[in-house]
PDB file of C-alpha atoms in Angstrom:
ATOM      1  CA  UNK A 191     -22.306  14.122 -35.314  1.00 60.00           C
ATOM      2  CA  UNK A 192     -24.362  14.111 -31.738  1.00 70.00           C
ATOM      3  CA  UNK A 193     -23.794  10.249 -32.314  1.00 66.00           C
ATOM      4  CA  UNK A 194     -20.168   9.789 -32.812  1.00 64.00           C
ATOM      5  CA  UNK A 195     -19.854  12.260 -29.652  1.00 60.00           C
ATOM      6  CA  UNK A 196     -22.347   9.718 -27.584  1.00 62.00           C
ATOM      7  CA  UNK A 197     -20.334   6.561 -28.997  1.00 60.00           C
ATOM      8  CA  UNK A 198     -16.627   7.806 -28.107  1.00 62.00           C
ATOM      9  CA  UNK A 199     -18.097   9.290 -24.562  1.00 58.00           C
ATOM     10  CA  UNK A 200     -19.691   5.923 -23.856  1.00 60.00           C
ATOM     11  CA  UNK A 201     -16.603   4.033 -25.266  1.00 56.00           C
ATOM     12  CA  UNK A 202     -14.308   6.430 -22.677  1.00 59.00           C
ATOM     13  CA  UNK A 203     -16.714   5.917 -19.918  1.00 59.00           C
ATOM     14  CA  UNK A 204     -16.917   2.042 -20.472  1.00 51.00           C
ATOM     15  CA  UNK A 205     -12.959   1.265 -20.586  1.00 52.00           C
ATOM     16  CA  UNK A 206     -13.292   2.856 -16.806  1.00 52.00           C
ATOM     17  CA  UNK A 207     -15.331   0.053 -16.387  1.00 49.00           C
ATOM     18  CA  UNK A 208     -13.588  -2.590 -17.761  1.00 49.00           C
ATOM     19  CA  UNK A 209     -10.299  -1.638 -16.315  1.00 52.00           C
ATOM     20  CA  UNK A 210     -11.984  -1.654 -12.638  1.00 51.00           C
ATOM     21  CA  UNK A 211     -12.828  -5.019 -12.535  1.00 48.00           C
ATOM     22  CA  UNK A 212      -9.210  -6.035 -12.130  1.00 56.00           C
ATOM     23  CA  UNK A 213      -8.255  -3.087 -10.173  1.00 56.00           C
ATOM     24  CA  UNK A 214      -9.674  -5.091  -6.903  1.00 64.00           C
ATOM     25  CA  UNK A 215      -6.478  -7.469  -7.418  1.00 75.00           C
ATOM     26  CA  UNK A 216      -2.994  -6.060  -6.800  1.00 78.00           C
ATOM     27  CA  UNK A 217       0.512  -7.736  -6.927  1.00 84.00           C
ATOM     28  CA  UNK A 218       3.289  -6.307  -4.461  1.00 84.00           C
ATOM     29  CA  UNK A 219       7.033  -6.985  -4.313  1.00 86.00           C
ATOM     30  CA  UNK A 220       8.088  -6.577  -0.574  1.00 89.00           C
ATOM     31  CA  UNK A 221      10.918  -5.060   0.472  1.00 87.00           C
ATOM     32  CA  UNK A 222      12.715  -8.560   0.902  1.00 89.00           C
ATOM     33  CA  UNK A 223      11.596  -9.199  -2.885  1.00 90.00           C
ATOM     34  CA  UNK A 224       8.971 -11.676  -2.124  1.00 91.00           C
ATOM     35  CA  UNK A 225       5.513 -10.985  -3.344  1.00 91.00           C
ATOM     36  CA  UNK A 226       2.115 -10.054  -1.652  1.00 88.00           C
ATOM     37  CA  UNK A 227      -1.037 -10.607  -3.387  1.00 87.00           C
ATOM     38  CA  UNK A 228      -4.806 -10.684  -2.777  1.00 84.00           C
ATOM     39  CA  UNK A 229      -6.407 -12.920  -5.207  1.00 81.00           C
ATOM     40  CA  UNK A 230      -8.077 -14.995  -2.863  1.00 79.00           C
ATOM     41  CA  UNK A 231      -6.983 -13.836   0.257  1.00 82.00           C
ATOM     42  CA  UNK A 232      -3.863 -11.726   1.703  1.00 86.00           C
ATOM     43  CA  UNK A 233      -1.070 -13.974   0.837  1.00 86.00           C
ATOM     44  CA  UNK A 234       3.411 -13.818   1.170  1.00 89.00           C
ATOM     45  CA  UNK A 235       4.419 -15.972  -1.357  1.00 91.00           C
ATOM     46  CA  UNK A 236       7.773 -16.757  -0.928  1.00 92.00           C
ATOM     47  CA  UNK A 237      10.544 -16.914  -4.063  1.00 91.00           C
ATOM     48  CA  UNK A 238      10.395 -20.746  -3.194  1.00 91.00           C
ATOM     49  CA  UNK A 239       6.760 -21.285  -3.586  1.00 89.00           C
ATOM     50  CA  UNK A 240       6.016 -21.441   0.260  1.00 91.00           C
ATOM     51  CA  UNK A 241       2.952 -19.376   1.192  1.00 88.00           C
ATOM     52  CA  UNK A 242       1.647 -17.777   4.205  1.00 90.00           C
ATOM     53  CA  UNK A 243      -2.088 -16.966   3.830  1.00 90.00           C
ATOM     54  CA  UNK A 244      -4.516 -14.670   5.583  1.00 89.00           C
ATOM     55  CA  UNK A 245      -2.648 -12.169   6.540  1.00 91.00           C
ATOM     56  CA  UNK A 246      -4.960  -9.841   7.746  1.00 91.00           C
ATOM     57  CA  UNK A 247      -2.617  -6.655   8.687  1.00 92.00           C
ATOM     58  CA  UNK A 248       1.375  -5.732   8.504  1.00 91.00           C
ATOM     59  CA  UNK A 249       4.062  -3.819   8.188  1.00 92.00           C
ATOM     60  CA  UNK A 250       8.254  -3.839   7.541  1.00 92.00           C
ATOM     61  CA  UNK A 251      11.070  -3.337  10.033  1.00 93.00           C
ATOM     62  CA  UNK A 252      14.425  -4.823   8.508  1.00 91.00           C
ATOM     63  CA  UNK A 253      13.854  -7.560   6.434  1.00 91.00           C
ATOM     64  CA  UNK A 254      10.634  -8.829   8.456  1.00 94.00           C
ATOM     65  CA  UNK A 255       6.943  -8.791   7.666  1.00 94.00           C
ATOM     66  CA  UNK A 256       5.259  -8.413  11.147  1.00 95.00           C
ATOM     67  CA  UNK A 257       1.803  -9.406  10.750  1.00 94.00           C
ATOM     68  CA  UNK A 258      -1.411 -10.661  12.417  1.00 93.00           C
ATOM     69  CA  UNK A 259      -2.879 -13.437  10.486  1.00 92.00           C
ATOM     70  CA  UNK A 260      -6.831 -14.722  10.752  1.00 89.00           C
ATOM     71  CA  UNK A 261      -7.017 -18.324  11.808  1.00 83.00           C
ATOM     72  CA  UNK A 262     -11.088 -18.207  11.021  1.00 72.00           C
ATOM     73  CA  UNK A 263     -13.358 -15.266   9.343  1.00 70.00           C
ATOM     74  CA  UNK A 264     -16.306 -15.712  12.011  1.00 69.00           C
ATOM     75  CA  UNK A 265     -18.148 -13.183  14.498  1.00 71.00           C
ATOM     76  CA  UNK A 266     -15.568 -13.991  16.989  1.00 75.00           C
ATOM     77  CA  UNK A 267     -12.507 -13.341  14.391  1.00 78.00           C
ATOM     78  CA  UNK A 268      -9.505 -15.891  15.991  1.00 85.00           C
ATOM     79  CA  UNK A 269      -5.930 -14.402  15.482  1.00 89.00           C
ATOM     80  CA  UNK A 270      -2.303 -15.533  15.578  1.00 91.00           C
ATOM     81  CA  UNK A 271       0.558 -13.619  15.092  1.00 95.00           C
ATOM     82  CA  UNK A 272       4.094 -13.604  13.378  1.00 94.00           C
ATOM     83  CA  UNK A 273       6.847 -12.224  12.404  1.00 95.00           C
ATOM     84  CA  UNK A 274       8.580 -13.471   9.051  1.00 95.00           C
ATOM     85  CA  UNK A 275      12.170 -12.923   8.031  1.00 94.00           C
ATOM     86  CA  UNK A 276      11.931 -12.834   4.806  1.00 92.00           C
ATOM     87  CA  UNK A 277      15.317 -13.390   3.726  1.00 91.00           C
ATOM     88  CA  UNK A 278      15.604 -16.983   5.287  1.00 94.00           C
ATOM     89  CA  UNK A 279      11.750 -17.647   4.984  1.00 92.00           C
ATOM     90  CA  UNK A 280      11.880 -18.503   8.210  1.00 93.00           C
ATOM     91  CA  UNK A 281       8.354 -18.008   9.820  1.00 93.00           C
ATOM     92  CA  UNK A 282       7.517 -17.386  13.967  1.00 94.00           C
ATOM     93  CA  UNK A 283       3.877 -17.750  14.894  1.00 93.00           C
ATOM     94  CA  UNK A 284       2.329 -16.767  18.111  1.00 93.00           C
ATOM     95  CA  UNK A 285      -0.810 -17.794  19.682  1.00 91.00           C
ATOM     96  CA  UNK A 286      -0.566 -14.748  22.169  1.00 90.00           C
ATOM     97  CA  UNK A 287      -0.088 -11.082  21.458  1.00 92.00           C
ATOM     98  CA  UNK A 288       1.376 -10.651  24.558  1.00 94.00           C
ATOM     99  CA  UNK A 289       4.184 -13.411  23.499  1.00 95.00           C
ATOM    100  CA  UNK A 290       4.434 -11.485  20.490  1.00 95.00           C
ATOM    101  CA  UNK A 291       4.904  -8.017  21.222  1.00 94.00           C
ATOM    102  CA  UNK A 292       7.364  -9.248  24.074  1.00 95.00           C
ATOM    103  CA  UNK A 293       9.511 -11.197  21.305  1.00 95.00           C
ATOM    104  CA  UNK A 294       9.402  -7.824  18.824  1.00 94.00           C
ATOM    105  CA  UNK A 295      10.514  -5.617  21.406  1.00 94.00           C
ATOM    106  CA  UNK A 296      13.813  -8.205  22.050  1.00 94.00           C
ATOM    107  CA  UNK A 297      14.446  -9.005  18.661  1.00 94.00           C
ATOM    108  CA  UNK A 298      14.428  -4.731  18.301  1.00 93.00           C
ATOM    109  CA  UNK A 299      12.136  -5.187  15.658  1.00 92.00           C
ATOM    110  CA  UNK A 300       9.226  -2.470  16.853  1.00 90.00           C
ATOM    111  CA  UNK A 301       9.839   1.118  14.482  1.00 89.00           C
ATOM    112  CA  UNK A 302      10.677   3.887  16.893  1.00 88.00           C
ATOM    113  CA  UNK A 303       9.875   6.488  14.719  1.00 82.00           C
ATOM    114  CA  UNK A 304       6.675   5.324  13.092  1.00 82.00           C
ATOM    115  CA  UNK A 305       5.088   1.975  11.920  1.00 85.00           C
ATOM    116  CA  UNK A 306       3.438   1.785   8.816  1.00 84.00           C
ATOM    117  CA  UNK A 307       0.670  -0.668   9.020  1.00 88.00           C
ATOM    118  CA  UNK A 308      -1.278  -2.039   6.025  1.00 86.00           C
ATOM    119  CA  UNK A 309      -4.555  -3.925   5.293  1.00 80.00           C
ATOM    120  CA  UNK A 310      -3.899  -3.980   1.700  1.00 78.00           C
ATOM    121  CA  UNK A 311      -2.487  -2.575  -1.751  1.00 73.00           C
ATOM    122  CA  UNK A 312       0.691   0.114  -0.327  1.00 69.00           C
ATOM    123  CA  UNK A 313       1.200   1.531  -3.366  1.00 68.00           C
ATOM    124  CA  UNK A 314      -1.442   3.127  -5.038  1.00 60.00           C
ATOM    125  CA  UNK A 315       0.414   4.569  -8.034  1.00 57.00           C
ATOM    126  CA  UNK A 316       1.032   1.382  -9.732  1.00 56.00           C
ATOM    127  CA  UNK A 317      -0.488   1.883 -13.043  1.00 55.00           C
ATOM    128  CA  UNK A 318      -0.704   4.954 -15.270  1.00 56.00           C
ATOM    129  CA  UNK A 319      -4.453   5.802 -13.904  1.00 57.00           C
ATOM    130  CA  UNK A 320      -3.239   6.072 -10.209  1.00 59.00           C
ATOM    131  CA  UNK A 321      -0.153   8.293 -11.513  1.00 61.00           C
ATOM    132  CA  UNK A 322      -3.007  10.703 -13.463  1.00 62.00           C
ATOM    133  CA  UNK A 323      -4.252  10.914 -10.158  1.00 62.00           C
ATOM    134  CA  UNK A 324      -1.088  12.522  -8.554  1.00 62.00           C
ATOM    135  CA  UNK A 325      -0.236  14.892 -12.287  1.00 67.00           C
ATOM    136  CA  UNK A 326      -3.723  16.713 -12.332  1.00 70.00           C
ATOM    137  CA  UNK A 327      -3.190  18.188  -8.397  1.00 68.00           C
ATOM    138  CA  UNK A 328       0.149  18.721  -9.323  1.00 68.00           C
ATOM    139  CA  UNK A 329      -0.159  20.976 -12.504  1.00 72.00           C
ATOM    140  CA  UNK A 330      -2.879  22.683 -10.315  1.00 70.00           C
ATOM    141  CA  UNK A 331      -0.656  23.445  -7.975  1.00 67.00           C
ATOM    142  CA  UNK A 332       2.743  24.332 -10.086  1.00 69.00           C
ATOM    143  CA  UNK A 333      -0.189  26.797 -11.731  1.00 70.00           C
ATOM    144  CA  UNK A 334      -0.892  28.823  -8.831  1.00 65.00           C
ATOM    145  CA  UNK A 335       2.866  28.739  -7.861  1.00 66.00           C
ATOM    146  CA  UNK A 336       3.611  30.697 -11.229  1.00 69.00           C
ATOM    147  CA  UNK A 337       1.374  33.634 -10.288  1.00 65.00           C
ATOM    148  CA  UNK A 338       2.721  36.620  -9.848  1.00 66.00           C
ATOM    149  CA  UNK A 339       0.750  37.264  -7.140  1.00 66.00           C
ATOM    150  CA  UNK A 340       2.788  36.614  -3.508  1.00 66.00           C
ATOM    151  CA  UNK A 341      -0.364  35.613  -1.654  1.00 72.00           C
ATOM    152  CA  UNK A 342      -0.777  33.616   1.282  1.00 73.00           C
ATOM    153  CA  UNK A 343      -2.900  31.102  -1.339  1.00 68.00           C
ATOM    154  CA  UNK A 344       0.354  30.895  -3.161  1.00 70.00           C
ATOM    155  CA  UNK A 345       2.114  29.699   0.347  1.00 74.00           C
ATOM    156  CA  UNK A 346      -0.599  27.072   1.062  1.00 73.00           C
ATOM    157  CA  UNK A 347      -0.556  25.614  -2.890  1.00 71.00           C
ATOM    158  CA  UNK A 348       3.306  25.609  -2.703  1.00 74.00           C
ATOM    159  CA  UNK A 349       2.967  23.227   0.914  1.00 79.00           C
ATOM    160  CA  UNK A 350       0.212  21.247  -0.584  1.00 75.00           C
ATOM    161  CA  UNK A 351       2.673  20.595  -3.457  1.00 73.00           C
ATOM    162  CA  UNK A 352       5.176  19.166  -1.058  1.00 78.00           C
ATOM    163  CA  UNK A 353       2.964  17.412   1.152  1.00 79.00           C
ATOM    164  CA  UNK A 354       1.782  15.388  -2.312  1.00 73.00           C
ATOM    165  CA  UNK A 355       5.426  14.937  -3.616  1.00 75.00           C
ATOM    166  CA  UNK A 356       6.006  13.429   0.069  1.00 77.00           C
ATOM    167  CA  UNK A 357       3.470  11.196   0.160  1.00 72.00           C
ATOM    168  CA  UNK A 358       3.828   9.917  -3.576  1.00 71.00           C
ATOM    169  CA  UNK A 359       7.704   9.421  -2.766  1.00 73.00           C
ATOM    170  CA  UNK A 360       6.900   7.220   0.452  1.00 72.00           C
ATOM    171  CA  UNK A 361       4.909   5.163  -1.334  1.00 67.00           C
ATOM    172  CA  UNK A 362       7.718   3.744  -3.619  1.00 68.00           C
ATOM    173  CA  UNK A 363       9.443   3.056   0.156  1.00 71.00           C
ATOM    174  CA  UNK A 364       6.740   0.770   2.468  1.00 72.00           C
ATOM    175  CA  UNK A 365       9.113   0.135   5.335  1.00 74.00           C
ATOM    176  CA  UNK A 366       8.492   1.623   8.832  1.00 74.00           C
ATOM    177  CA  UNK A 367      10.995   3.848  10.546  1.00 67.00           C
TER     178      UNK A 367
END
């Protein structure tokens, strides 16, 4: 019996680690319904084919990926910059930040509410692990809200709730504001 219980626990315990090995490698769509990937490096790949690679960090404002792209993984990292439209493919490098920032700013493409910038994989519940991950908290929480009890505990579960259902709903929506 102790056997079957140590077979099925390490069988439970080993599909973790199986299914982790590929968890490393995510698949985007982008707002613009091109696709960002990170199977050998950052990369836009366009619906055409056309790649950009090492992107190194970026966010969305209207159609446009504004990103900072590595030109060489050394000490002294070496950057360029650019902003992509991604409906025309149409890509705008920069050698200079300064050139860059100045040509956001007139093309009105800086957030002026808040600018969501990403190194990596924006949405993290992409696979029925990741949504586990947001269900457990939120029985927790709809648990204490059914208390009888009015306690202030009640008040801080019931924001906590929120907060969570926020955060899980601007995940499904990656553009800045």
């Amino acid at each position: 019996m102790k056997v079957k219980y140590l077979v099925s626990l390490f069988l439970f315990f080993y599909s973790y680690i199986v299914f982790a090995i590929g968890v490393t490698d995510w698949r985007q769509t982008t707002p613009g319904g091109n696709e960002m990937n990170n199977f050998n490096d950052i990369s836009l790949v366009f619906k055409s084919g056309n790649t950009v690679d090492n992107i190194f960090k970026w966010y969305f404002y209207k159609d446009h990926i504004i990103c900072i792209i590595v030109n060489s993984w050394t000490d002294n990292m070496e950057f360029s910059y650019a902003v992509i439209d991604e409906s025309t493919e149409h890509v705008k490098l920069f050698k200079n930040e300064k050139e860059w920032k100045i040509y956001i700013e007139n093309s009105k493409l800086k957030p002026t509410v808040w600018t969501r910038w990403y190194r990596g994989d924006w949405s993290i519940f992409n696979n029925i692990f990741s949504i586990l991950y947001f269900l457990i908290p939120a029985i927790i929480f709809l648990l204490f809200l059914f208390r009888k009890s009015n306690s202030l505990l009640k008040k801080i579960m019931y924001i906590g709730f929120l907060i969570l259902l926020l955060y899980y709903i601007l995940n499904f929506f990656p553009q800045s504001i």
